[in-house]
XYZ file of C-alpha atoms in Angstrom:
726
model
C -0.048 0.021 -0.095
C 2.871 2.387 0.813
C 4.567 1.747 -2.453
C 1.242 2.501 -4.245
C 0.968 5.881 -2.453
C 4.709 6.665 -3.135
C 3.986 5.894 -6.787
C 1.070 8.023 -6.971
C 2.785 11.030 -5.407
C 5.471 10.685 -7.940
C 2.936 10.618 -10.930
C 0.930 13.682 -9.754
C 3.600 16.145 -10.840
C 4.094 14.310 -13.991
C 0.534 14.167 -14.744
C 0.083 17.729 -14.182
C 3.013 18.445 -16.409
C 1.639 15.997 -19.007
C -1.382 18.103 -19.333
C 0.589 21.113 -20.801
C 1.824 18.671 -23.572
C 0.095 18.373 -26.825
C -1.601 15.037 -27.212
C -0.406 13.071 -30.414
C -2.790 10.718 -32.336
C -1.448 8.136 -34.712
C -3.476 7.130 -37.865
C -2.407 4.025 -39.781
C -4.117 3.339 -43.086
C -4.948 -0.021 -44.826
C -3.062 -1.566 -47.694
C -2.679 -5.279 -46.916
C 1.117 -6.372 -47.107
C 2.073 -2.635 -47.561
C 0.831 -2.121 -44.053
C 3.974 -3.742 -42.718
C 5.587 -0.504 -43.465
C 3.776 0.849 -40.425
C 6.140 -1.072 -38.223
C 8.986 0.812 -39.535
C 7.450 3.900 -39.012
C 6.711 3.040 -35.368
C 10.399 2.329 -34.956
C 11.297 5.746 -36.110
C 8.860 7.419 -34.020
C 10.244 5.666 -30.668
C 13.850 6.532 -31.667
C 12.715 10.065 -32.062
C 11.048 9.827 -28.511
C 7.439 10.648 -29.835
C 4.873 9.446 -27.452
C 1.663 8.274 -29.040
C -1.500 8.984 -27.075
C -4.089 7.449 -29.336
C -4.340 5.009 -32.367
C -6.785 4.848 -35.110
C -6.410 2.217 -37.841
C -8.117 0.474 -40.715
C -7.365 -2.991 -42.140
C -3.606 -3.835 -41.785
C -3.285 -0.519 -40.098
C -5.853 -1.862 -37.405
C -3.628 -4.965 -37.003
C -0.442 -3.201 -36.396
C -1.940 -0.424 -34.345
C -4.122 -2.925 -32.132
C -0.991 -4.834 -31.275
C 1.016 -1.712 -30.775
C -1.826 -0.283 -28.500
C -1.945 -3.476 -26.426
C 1.626 -3.448 -25.467
C 3.636 -5.113 -28.273
C 7.124 -3.477 -28.727
C 8.421 -2.757 -32.244
C 10.898 -5.511 -31.872
C 8.072 -7.985 -31.367
C 6.182 -6.623 -34.240
C 9.058 -6.751 -36.565
C 9.779 -10.440 -35.447
C 6.319 -11.613 -36.158
C 6.239 -9.782 -39.601
C 9.503 -11.539 -40.464
C 8.745 -15.025 -38.955
C 5.019 -15.557 -39.730
C 3.958 -18.210 -42.341
C 1.826 -15.617 -44.194
C 0.498 -18.235 -46.593
C -0.861 -20.142 -43.621
C -2.205 -17.184 -41.894
C -4.038 -16.078 -45.120
C -5.724 -19.459 -45.588
C -8.397 -21.479 -43.772
C -6.840 -24.932 -43.769
C -4.947 -25.895 -40.715
C -1.455 -27.245 -41.056
C -2.102 -30.813 -42.387
C -0.492 -32.183 -39.318
C -3.295 -30.810 -37.187
C -6.253 -32.147 -39.497
C -7.958 -35.364 -38.089
C -6.696 -38.498 -39.851
C -10.146 -39.267 -41.473
C -10.122 -35.855 -43.166
C -6.453 -36.585 -44.426
C -7.739 -39.760 -46.144
C -10.273 -37.584 -48.002
C -7.220 -36.024 -49.730
C -6.289 -39.241 -51.203
C -9.569 -40.417 -52.571
C -10.391 -37.601 -54.943
C -8.615 -34.650 -56.534
C -10.380 -31.554 -56.268
C -9.920 -30.007 -52.894
C -12.931 -27.620 -53.142
C -16.047 -29.250 -51.921
C -19.692 -28.446 -52.382
C -21.518 -27.993 -49.394
C -25.164 -28.738 -48.714
C -27.410 -27.708 -46.026
C -29.818 -30.059 -43.987
C -32.728 -29.149 -46.385
C -30.688 -30.145 -49.312
C -30.028 -26.726 -50.646
C -26.564 -25.695 -52.045
C -24.567 -23.558 -49.634
C -22.207 -21.179 -50.842
C -19.450 -19.321 -48.678
C -19.435 -15.515 -48.137
C -15.791 -15.245 -49.098
C -12.988 -17.193 -50.627
C -11.426 -17.153 -47.082
C -13.241 -17.414 -43.919
C -10.521 -16.049 -41.981
C -10.103 -19.167 -39.512
C -6.404 -18.954 -39.152
C -6.312 -15.111 -38.987
C -8.829 -15.048 -36.289
C -6.672 -17.787 -34.325
C -3.690 -15.814 -34.803
C -5.027 -12.527 -33.369
C -6.585 -14.553 -30.418
C -3.220 -15.981 -29.790
C -1.451 -12.551 -29.897
C -4.017 -10.704 -28.018
C -4.847 -13.401 -25.393
C -3.636 -10.998 -22.729
C -6.196 -8.175 -23.770
C -8.931 -10.343 -24.777
C -11.284 -9.452 -21.821
C -10.548 -5.515 -22.234
C -13.795 -4.439 -23.462
C -13.370 -0.716 -23.258
C -10.471 0.111 -25.843
C -9.735 3.351 -23.894
C -8.381 1.045 -21.076
C -5.654 -0.298 -23.273
C -2.122 0.885 -22.626
C -2.695 3.186 -25.798
C -6.334 3.979 -26.427
C -7.365 2.518 -29.808
C -9.918 2.725 -32.336
C -10.654 0.071 -35.466
C -12.776 0.916 -38.418
C -15.024 -1.486 -40.280
C -17.810 -1.226 -42.802
C -21.384 -2.464 -42.455
C -21.915 -4.199 -45.935
C -25.668 -4.130 -45.311
C -25.974 -0.209 -45.496
C -22.605 1.076 -46.288
C -22.160 2.773 -42.771
C -18.908 3.221 -41.073
C -18.658 1.328 -37.825
C -16.192 2.492 -35.311
C -15.007 0.153 -32.614
C -14.383 1.784 -29.319
C -15.214 -1.356 -27.316
C -15.730 -5.179 -27.658
C -13.715 -8.054 -28.395
C -10.403 -6.531 -29.445
C -9.212 -9.615 -31.808
C -12.727 -9.782 -33.336
C -12.631 -6.045 -34.034
C -9.459 -6.187 -35.749
C -10.508 -9.194 -37.871
C -13.685 -7.191 -39.051
C -11.676 -4.254 -40.009
C -9.533 -6.135 -42.582
C -12.266 -8.242 -44.157
C -11.603 -7.495 -47.862
C -14.928 -7.928 -49.489
C -15.150 -11.386 -51.647
C -11.750 -12.186 -50.354
C -12.291 -12.547 -46.548
C -15.850 -13.590 -45.382
C -17.751 -10.846 -43.494
C -17.451 -10.805 -39.761
C -20.952 -10.783 -37.842
C -21.046 -8.696 -34.698
C -24.291 -7.805 -32.943
C -26.343 -8.792 -36.081
C -24.080 -6.638 -38.512
C -22.006 -8.171 -41.259
C -18.778 -6.303 -41.258
C -16.253 -5.813 -44.003
C -12.983 -3.928 -44.413
C -13.066 -0.384 -43.143
C -11.184 1.031 -46.033
C -14.457 0.754 -48.140
C -15.626 3.924 -46.121
C -12.432 5.158 -44.237
C -9.115 4.067 -45.092
C -7.195 6.836 -43.272
C -9.434 7.428 -40.289
C -8.094 11.006 -39.288
C -11.648 12.056 -38.153
C -11.934 9.111 -35.889
C -8.482 9.838 -34.317
C -9.483 13.512 -33.755
C -12.638 12.511 -31.778
C -10.424 10.717 -29.479
C -9.272 14.096 -28.117
C -5.601 14.589 -29.648
C -4.198 18.011 -30.560
C -2.319 16.738 -33.644
C -1.906 13.768 -35.865
C 0.792 11.642 -37.443
C -0.790 10.253 -40.484
C 0.715 7.021 -42.240
C -0.766 6.747 -45.813
C 0.157 3.637 -47.571
C -2.638 3.601 -50.150
C -2.320 1.179 -53.147
C -1.704 2.790 -56.550
C -3.878 2.138 -59.407
C -2.777 -0.507 -61.766
C -2.081 0.619 -65.531
C -4.457 -0.791 -68.268
C -1.839 -3.375 -69.546
C -1.805 -4.971 -65.999
C -5.696 -5.484 -65.747
C -5.692 -9.017 -67.017
C -7.860 -10.901 -64.936
C -11.162 -10.763 -62.849
C -9.238 -10.779 -59.686
C -7.167 -7.569 -60.953
C -10.320 -5.870 -61.786
C -11.810 -6.685 -58.470
C -8.866 -5.299 -56.793
C -8.806 -2.216 -58.843
C -12.415 -1.304 -57.924
C -11.587 -1.555 -54.243
C -8.445 0.398 -54.814
C -10.667 3.278 -56.492
C -13.051 3.144 -53.511
C -10.476 3.543 -50.928
C -8.378 6.290 -52.762
C -11.756 8.374 -52.992
C -12.180 8.350 -49.185
C -8.478 8.744 -48.455
C -8.160 11.708 -50.455
C -11.189 13.417 -48.803
C -9.591 12.604 -45.336
C -6.179 14.084 -46.398
C -7.724 17.346 -47.455
C -8.371 17.869 -43.572
C -4.558 17.842 -42.630
C -3.708 20.876 -40.292
C -0.464 22.659 -40.087
C 0.372 20.817 -36.770
C -0.232 17.372 -38.436
C 2.623 15.347 -39.973
C 1.886 13.255 -43.011
C 4.149 10.051 -43.690
C 3.967 8.573 -47.115
C 6.457 5.614 -47.544
C 7.683 5.044 -51.161
C 5.884 1.830 -51.759
C 5.397 1.848 -55.495
C 7.397 -1.190 -56.053
C 5.405 -3.305 -53.653
C 2.176 -4.936 -53.983
C -0.575 -5.936 -51.445
C 0.436 -9.555 -51.428
C 4.112 -8.919 -51.042
C 4.234 -10.406 -47.512
C 7.413 -12.242 -48.356
C 9.206 -8.818 -48.583
C 8.407 -7.795 -45.156
C 11.822 -6.679 -44.507
C 12.007 -4.194 -47.321
C 8.499 -3.014 -46.379
C 9.566 -2.188 -42.937
C 12.751 -0.468 -43.892
C 10.639 1.608 -46.470
C 8.405 2.818 -43.620
C 11.493 3.462 -41.442
C 13.140 5.755 -44.080
C 10.256 7.484 -44.813
C 9.685 8.576 -41.265
C 13.112 9.146 -40.290
C 13.471 11.610 -43.259
C 11.030 13.670 -41.379
C 13.353 13.680 -38.431
C 13.181 17.472 -38.062
C 9.452 17.419 -37.629
C 9.534 14.665 -35.265
C 11.926 16.266 -32.857
C 9.338 18.931 -32.400
C 6.834 16.276 -31.297
C 9.142 14.786 -28.861
C 7.614 14.102 -25.325
C 9.074 15.626 -22.336
C 6.931 13.744 -20.017
C 7.646 10.621 -18.141
C 6.351 8.313 -20.699
C 3.434 5.928 -20.887
C 3.495 3.976 -17.543
C 0.820 1.493 -18.554
C 2.497 0.704 -21.802
C 5.724 0.159 -19.979
C 4.078 -2.197 -17.516
C 2.387 -4.036 -20.474
C 5.752 -4.513 -22.171
C 7.446 -5.841 -18.898
C 4.540 -8.103 -17.739
C 5.165 -11.755 -17.294
C 4.176 -14.226 -20.079
C 0.868 -13.418 -21.692
C -0.501 -16.782 -20.551
C -3.061 -16.650 -17.822
C -3.838 -19.352 -15.534
C -7.016 -21.126 -16.645
C -9.481 -22.169 -13.917
C -12.475 -23.180 -15.934
C -13.362 -24.037 -19.541
C -16.641 -23.391 -21.215
C -18.051 -24.475 -24.615
C -20.269 -22.308 -26.742
C -21.612 -24.764 -29.445
C -24.524 -24.294 -31.935
C -23.728 -27.311 -34.068
C -25.003 -30.949 -34.491
C -22.233 -32.509 -32.543
C -22.125 -32.452 -28.680
C -20.282 -30.324 -26.387
C -18.341 -33.423 -25.246
C -16.823 -33.890 -28.729
C -15.532 -30.276 -28.692
C -14.166 -30.613 -25.169
C -12.557 -33.836 -25.753
C -10.413 -32.260 -28.399
C -9.240 -29.360 -26.071
C -6.140 -30.558 -24.120
C -5.995 -27.474 -21.956
C -6.049 -28.601 -18.298
C -7.879 -26.584 -15.531
C -5.534 -25.140 -13.056
C -2.652 -24.873 -15.626
C -1.396 -21.984 -17.291
C -2.793 -21.575 -20.897
C -0.857 -23.441 -23.398
C -1.385 -21.284 -26.563
C 0.686 -23.636 -28.896
C -1.420 -26.760 -27.999
C -4.565 -24.653 -28.062
C -3.839 -23.591 -31.497
C -3.343 -27.104 -32.651
C -6.683 -28.059 -31.022
C -8.555 -25.336 -32.858
C -6.966 -26.414 -36.152
C -8.075 -30.091 -35.434
C -11.645 -29.026 -34.548
C -11.903 -27.001 -37.666
C -10.600 -29.794 -39.753
C -13.723 -31.853 -38.742
C -15.581 -29.908 -41.250
C -18.457 -29.094 -38.931
C -17.739 -25.556 -38.142
C -17.744 -22.278 -39.878
C -15.286 -20.978 -37.388
C -13.789 -22.136 -34.076
C -12.571 -19.240 -31.719
C -11.610 -18.873 -28.148
C -11.329 -16.094 -25.728
C -10.383 -15.550 -22.263
C -12.947 -14.236 -19.736
C -11.496 -12.770 -16.458
C -13.756 -12.932 -13.493
C -13.772 -13.352 -9.792
C -13.496 -17.110 -9.874
C -10.421 -16.781 -12.128
C -9.797 -17.035 -15.931
C -12.424 -19.021 -18.094
C -11.305 -20.306 -21.452
C -14.353 -19.989 -23.753
C -14.314 -21.969 -26.982
C -16.932 -20.991 -29.573
C -17.869 -23.333 -32.329
C -20.239 -21.887 -34.930
C -21.812 -24.425 -37.421
C -21.338 -23.689 -41.005
C -23.964 -21.633 -42.483
C -23.183 -23.113 -46.110
C -23.962 -26.853 -44.465
C -21.981 -29.682 -43.346
C -22.713 -32.248 -45.878
C -20.069 -32.446 -48.676
C -19.973 -33.444 -52.401
C -16.619 -33.743 -53.717
C -15.713 -34.626 -57.470
C -12.628 -36.140 -58.985
C -10.920 -37.015 -62.273
C -8.053 -38.977 -63.192
C -6.336 -39.247 -66.613
C -3.285 -41.217 -67.698
C -2.277 -41.472 -71.268
C 1.004 -43.001 -72.638
C 0.561 -41.456 -76.071
C 0.813 -44.914 -77.649
C -2.710 -45.924 -77.583
C -2.963 -46.990 -73.810
C -5.114 -44.678 -71.796
C -6.992 -44.823 -68.475
C -9.739 -42.459 -67.427
C -11.598 -42.254 -64.344
C -14.169 -40.008 -62.871
C -15.443 -40.133 -59.366
C -17.640 -38.386 -56.722
C -17.970 -38.798 -52.908
C -20.752 -37.655 -50.693
C -20.074 -37.315 -46.885
C -22.999 -36.755 -44.418
C -21.483 -35.275 -41.219
C -22.747 -34.970 -37.717
C -25.503 -37.638 -37.865
C -25.374 -37.876 -34.101
C -23.844 -36.003 -31.316
C -20.816 -38.141 -31.242
C -19.996 -37.078 -35.040
C -20.948 -40.003 -36.888
C -20.495 -40.023 -40.635
C -21.774 -41.802 -43.668
C -19.541 -41.700 -46.681
C -20.366 -42.904 -50.224
C -17.674 -42.910 -52.984
C -18.579 -43.834 -56.782
C -15.779 -44.174 -59.421
C -16.400 -45.013 -63.161
C -13.933 -45.391 -65.978
C -11.077 -47.988 -66.345
C -11.370 -48.891 -62.596
C -14.905 -48.991 -61.416
C -15.779 -48.798 -57.731
C -18.782 -48.228 -55.385
C -18.035 -47.765 -51.652
C -20.022 -46.798 -48.810
C -19.155 -46.749 -45.256
C -20.926 -45.909 -41.913
C -18.244 -44.423 -39.468
C -19.537 -44.402 -35.769
C -17.246 -43.094 -33.025
C -17.723 -44.837 -29.884
C -16.522 -42.034 -27.755
C -16.378 -38.246 -27.665
C -12.994 -37.876 -28.871
C -13.481 -40.576 -31.841
C -10.658 -42.482 -30.476
C -12.604 -45.836 -30.829
C -14.935 -46.429 -33.655
C -16.966 -48.993 -35.719
C -17.413 -48.904 -39.408
C -19.496 -51.248 -41.488
C -19.103 -51.080 -45.192
C -20.278 -52.059 -48.616
C -18.096 -52.441 -51.688
C -18.252 -53.345 -55.420
C -15.215 -53.244 -57.630
C -14.547 -54.004 -61.310
C -10.863 -53.860 -62.919
C -8.808 -55.502 -65.706
C -6.102 -57.907 -64.588
C -3.637 -59.482 -66.968
C -3.050 -63.260 -66.998
C 0.872 -63.835 -67.911
C 2.522 -66.964 -68.903
C 6.407 -67.352 -69.358
C 6.616 -63.589 -68.902
C 4.070 -62.890 -71.773
C 0.467 -61.642 -71.316
C -1.782 -64.390 -72.677
C -5.106 -62.622 -71.684
C -6.940 -59.839 -69.816
C -9.543 -60.874 -67.454
C -12.350 -58.397 -66.264
C -12.550 -59.024 -62.452
C -15.463 -57.987 -60.612
C -15.946 -58.291 -56.770
C -18.809 -57.453 -54.361
C -18.688 -57.639 -50.775
C -19.336 -56.071 -47.110
C -17.153 -55.678 -43.968
C -17.116 -54.610 -40.431
C -14.101 -52.708 -38.652
C -13.372 -51.842 -35.292
C -10.775 -49.361 -34.916
C -8.597 -46.955 -32.957
C -7.394 -43.466 -33.918
C -3.941 -42.585 -33.294
C -3.991 -38.987 -32.596
C -4.239 -36.998 -35.929
C -1.497 -39.093 -37.651
C -3.246 -42.556 -38.214
C -5.328 -45.463 -37.321
C -5.391 -49.189 -36.810
C -8.401 -51.317 -37.789
C -9.324 -54.853 -37.313
C -12.081 -56.338 -39.309
C -13.742 -59.057 -41.095
C -15.285 -59.131 -44.663
C -16.883 -61.311 -47.263
C -16.836 -60.978 -50.874
C -17.858 -62.902 -54.063
C -17.473 -62.322 -57.710
C -16.431 -63.603 -61.180
C -13.300 -63.322 -63.587
C -14.087 -63.344 -67.367
C -11.708 -63.399 -70.240
C -12.249 -60.174 -72.266
C -9.185 -60.216 -74.250
C -6.708 -62.981 -75.529
C -6.903 -66.804 -75.069
C -10.629 -67.609 -75.068
C -9.773 -71.045 -74.163
C -8.893 -69.865 -70.637
C -11.769 -70.496 -68.263
C -14.054 -68.054 -66.744
C -14.600 -68.669 -63.063
C -16.451 -67.349 -60.158
C -15.031 -67.227 -56.394
C -15.993 -66.481 -52.791
C -13.871 -64.788 -50.246
C -13.850 -64.431 -46.479
C -11.132 -62.921 -44.521
C -9.784 -61.348 -41.488
C -7.957 -58.075 -42.056
C -5.614 -55.787 -39.940
C -4.723 -52.520 -41.339
C -2.259 -49.755 -39.995
C -2.233 -46.360 -41.623
C 0.103 -43.418 -40.666
C 0.038 -40.110 -42.540
C 2.230 -37.059 -41.457
C 2.970 -35.560 -45.076
C 2.276 -31.842 -45.339
C 0.937 -32.272 -48.817
C -0.381 -35.300 -50.687
C 0.558 -34.417 -54.159
C 3.907 -32.735 -53.637
C 4.964 -33.325 -49.996
C 7.878 -31.546 -48.470
C 8.228 -33.347 -45.170
C 6.436 -36.154 -43.476
C 5.891 -39.837 -44.242
C 3.077 -41.994 -45.379
C 2.900 -45.480 -44.309
C 0.318 -48.420 -44.739
C 0.296 -52.023 -43.775
C -2.351 -54.525 -44.579
C -2.447 -58.118 -43.444
C -5.147 -60.330 -44.632
C -5.898 -63.962 -43.636
C -8.501 -65.660 -46.166
C -10.311 -68.364 -44.206
C -12.886 -71.117 -45.233
C -14.708 -70.377 -41.879
C -15.821 -67.089 -43.156
C -16.715 -68.501 -46.498
C -13.692 -68.460 -48.463
C -12.676 -70.848 -51.356
C -9.093 -71.094 -50.103
C -7.114 -70.581 -47.170
C -4.199 -68.078 -47.780
C -2.469 -65.033 -46.568
C -1.602 -61.673 -48.251
C 0.244 -58.687 -46.914
C 1.103 -55.332 -48.368
C 3.475 -52.606 -47.234
C 3.884 -49.139 -48.509
C 6.095 -46.317 -47.556
C 7.102 -42.731 -48.712
C 9.258 -40.240 -46.725
C 9.865 -36.795 -47.760
C 12.909 -34.613 -46.970
C 13.429 -30.979 -48.302
C 16.262 -28.558 -48.555
C 15.124 -25.135 -49.623
C 13.114 -25.426 -52.871
C 14.452 -29.211 -53.319
C 12.701 -32.183 -52.227
C 13.530 -35.892 -52.069
C 11.031 -38.680 -51.541
C 12.235 -42.234 -50.654
C 9.806 -44.991 -50.534
C 8.383 -48.035 -52.175
C 5.780 -50.968 -52.163
C 6.033 -54.567 -51.167
C 3.136 -57.029 -51.566
C 3.384 -60.906 -50.815
C 1.128 -63.730 -51.212
C 3.081 -66.528 -49.264
C 0.548 -69.458 -49.937
C -1.078 -71.009 -53.027
C -3.988 -69.003 -54.335
C -5.912 -68.122 -57.541
C -3.518 -65.827 -59.597
C -6.054 -63.558 -61.000
C -7.814 -62.675 -57.782
C -4.660 -62.530 -55.639
C -2.575 -60.345 -57.945
C -1.250 -56.971 -57.212
C -0.713 -54.265 -59.785
C 2.325 -52.504 -60.870
C 3.406 -50.108 -63.766
C 3.049 -46.645 -64.919
C 4.558 -43.263 -63.992
C 6.877 -43.786 -61.088
C 5.621 -47.211 -60.665
C 8.293 -48.684 -62.909
C 8.289 -45.975 -65.521
C 8.367 -47.023 -69.169
C 5.403 -49.536 -68.536
C 1.866 -48.418 -69.164
C -0.397 -48.063 -66.141
C -0.940 -51.408 -64.341
C 0.888 -53.222 -67.059
C 2.504 -55.734 -64.661
C 0.497 -57.993 -62.146
C 1.624 -60.729 -59.936
C 1.013 -62.296 -56.631
C 4.131 -60.817 -55.310
C 5.434 -57.317 -56.116
C 8.394 -55.053 -54.940
C 9.104 -51.587 -55.627
C 11.851 -49.072 -54.400
C 11.985 -45.574 -55.694
C 13.657 -42.068 -55.290
C 11.846 -39.086 -56.538
C 13.410 -35.642 -56.625
C 11.615 -32.492 -57.414
C 12.305 -28.643 -57.176
C 9.517 -25.849 -56.980
C 10.091 -23.463 -59.729
C 7.682 -20.736 -58.881
C 7.498 -18.382 -55.832
C 4.972 -19.105 -53.195
C 1.747 -16.946 -53.530
C 0.067 -15.312 -50.596
C -3.467 -15.571 -52.205
C -5.627 -18.887 -52.140
C -4.716 -19.376 -55.909
C -1.350 -20.874 -55.506
C -0.520 -23.142 -58.236
C 3.209 -24.077 -58.183
C 5.332 -25.604 -60.858
C 7.719 -28.441 -60.335
C 10.519 -29.949 -62.114
C 11.657 -33.536 -61.179
C 13.095 -36.884 -61.947
C 12.872 -40.354 -60.394
C 14.805 -43.616 -60.082
C 12.984 -47.040 -59.540
C 13.761 -50.680 -59.286
C 10.902 -53.280 -58.857
C 9.866 -56.677 -59.854
C 6.674 -58.806 -60.020
C 6.360 -62.537 -59.856
C 3.869 -65.622 -59.241
C 4.344 -68.318 -56.775
C 4.099 -71.016 -59.509
C 7.396 -69.648 -61.263
C 5.284 -69.267 -64.479
C 6.046 -65.577 -64.412
C 8.814 -63.647 -62.950
C 9.732 -60.255 -64.494
C 12.933 -60.166 -62.715
C 14.366 -56.901 -61.292
C 13.879 -53.995 -63.595
C 15.520 -50.681 -63.460
C 13.589 -47.712 -64.565
C 13.519 -43.961 -64.431
C 11.657 -40.853 -65.537
C 11.803 -36.871 -65.763
C 8.667 -35.193 -65.272
C 6.982 -31.586 -64.946
C 4.295 -31.191 -62.385
C 1.729 -28.367 -61.976
C -0.735 -28.091 -59.178
C -4.130 -27.322 -60.516
C -7.549 -26.783 -58.968
C -8.322 -30.324 -60.533
C -5.265 -31.915 -58.905
C -1.666 -32.418 -59.834
C -1.017 -32.350 -63.732
C 2.230 -34.360 -64.530
C 3.902 -34.597 -68.030
C 6.507 -37.499 -67.624
C 8.924 -39.549 -69.875
C 9.695 -42.746 -68.460
C 12.082 -45.728 -69.802
C 13.370 -48.951 -68.204
C 15.817 -51.557 -69.094
C 13.276 -53.762 -70.697
C 13.396 -51.622 -73.615
C 10.019 -50.130 -72.630
C 9.585 -46.329 -72.941
C 6.590 -44.183 -72.501
C 5.367 -40.538 -72.398
C 2.739 -40.034 -69.664
C 0.057 -37.406 -69.239
C -1.223 -37.791 -65.536
C -4.043 -35.462 -64.355
C -4.596 -36.904 -60.868
C -2.469 -38.431 -58.054
C 0.257 -40.505 -59.387
C 2.739 -40.785 -56.493
């Protein structure tokens, strides 16, 4: 108590002196990536000893200004700008390692990443923006967790205002209070790019639409003079307006320029205008953060003479100093509360939150948990905040069901052509109905037509809130071509048709894998379609026990840079389950990726084994095609046993884009060695060496690969693959 009184005594004269000092307001305009220049300006202001008494910001100006007002130092802001994965921040997809394993498997079934969503009434649901802002919202929550319960923005270390636009009536919305991360997020919701933020029944978009340089807002905060930082985006010349995206951006730029110019006409003699030289920078140049910060610093430093007249002679901002020197911004959590309006139960959400009551907030784990919850595909957005009260700090997790619906249709296409008359074409579709009950049951149905025909339907029922244990009955129907080979020569092509059902009991392994034990029955027939018509047609019945292990940590299915993909399947065909024969089969596959800068190496292969006597046609594995013993056409080799080892190298040839439309180009090559053989010694290919060179391009429909392959069996082929081929 005595220390507090002593401090107050010391502050009284300072406070009285401060009343004689002009109050300085800082205005930070919007400009997307160009807004990183604000950090350099703040650095120059601090070096000149200029004390900021109030901040008003729009869009990226609201981000930088809000963080600074909440207590972040310039060094912290600069570190964030340089080290953040901006491509991840400006997307909705969590890092693939955080996605539930079941959603990872969806990536391997079909090619088109974008899904059509349907509401419960069957109507098609469309999003309100290309980006929902999930990762951006989580970032702001993490950075501002220490201030998340400050409702009055005048109580921040520096009073702060954020500007947004009500898209329903074109009105300016000034945030003086509320949830700070949410207010900042609303201020930077670029129309059609980011989905609007709904607050108190209003749909809010980027404040730059009505007030990109909020000088009027800052003056209303009671300041005497302004430091205005204008980073407005210039108009593109006619020759650079090439796409619909360019036209949309140009339209937004025109709107922001008009209201910015109107505000700048209100500059007074005591005000200072800072306009960094940013003509060489675009609104998506987040990868040039260091140069942007430097440009802002140089622009402000060049005005050092004027800034010297604004230098504060007071004792500084005590609350700001305390905020910067405070202990880690991780409060002790005394309770967890779930706010949920989705079809799944609160227990499912709570099970995915690892935060323990009585422990300090683990921001890193919580971020991963948010990504996992969002990856379930039930929610439009998953957010958290800390509520401070008399009992302590409550972690509140808010999960909002997708307005566009939670049932998904996904389409796919796969094309392979060796330019020698052999081609394979498949189209497919899957429909997944989510949230059938509170435990999060799903019903997945998949259909594929073309060279390989398949119908698959599975009902996935979790047995606990965390989906750790599950039961999954399924139905399946397949049809494919399998070659019969004698003395290393193909003598016929069978059309193999199989119908069956099964039941699995499984256990999820975190987000990385699962293990299943199941039983199944199948029956079918094999007919000679091409070749020796003297060979017999036959029917068969199968009954089996199966153990399957799957593990997936790759960061990308098509062109992984790190991680591994492992699969092991063991089957025991047994007459007690209706099988014609008793025999065993197992298959192992592995791919492991390593990256060095832009270069990636993938080591892996397959090994399939049938150690017992069995019908060759029904028990054969398929091999051949691009990077599957290159030089052969797709599935040209079949055998009861196969082996494949390979090394794939590729290099990304295009820079990363910070927009959702990122379609990189790769150049690569592969080396392969493999073999196919039957148990009766009637066919054995021997070990075959193969290799290929390829150009890969990620398209909205999936990876497009052009390959040239050859092997030491004098087989050569050109491949066109639209679809997954690794």
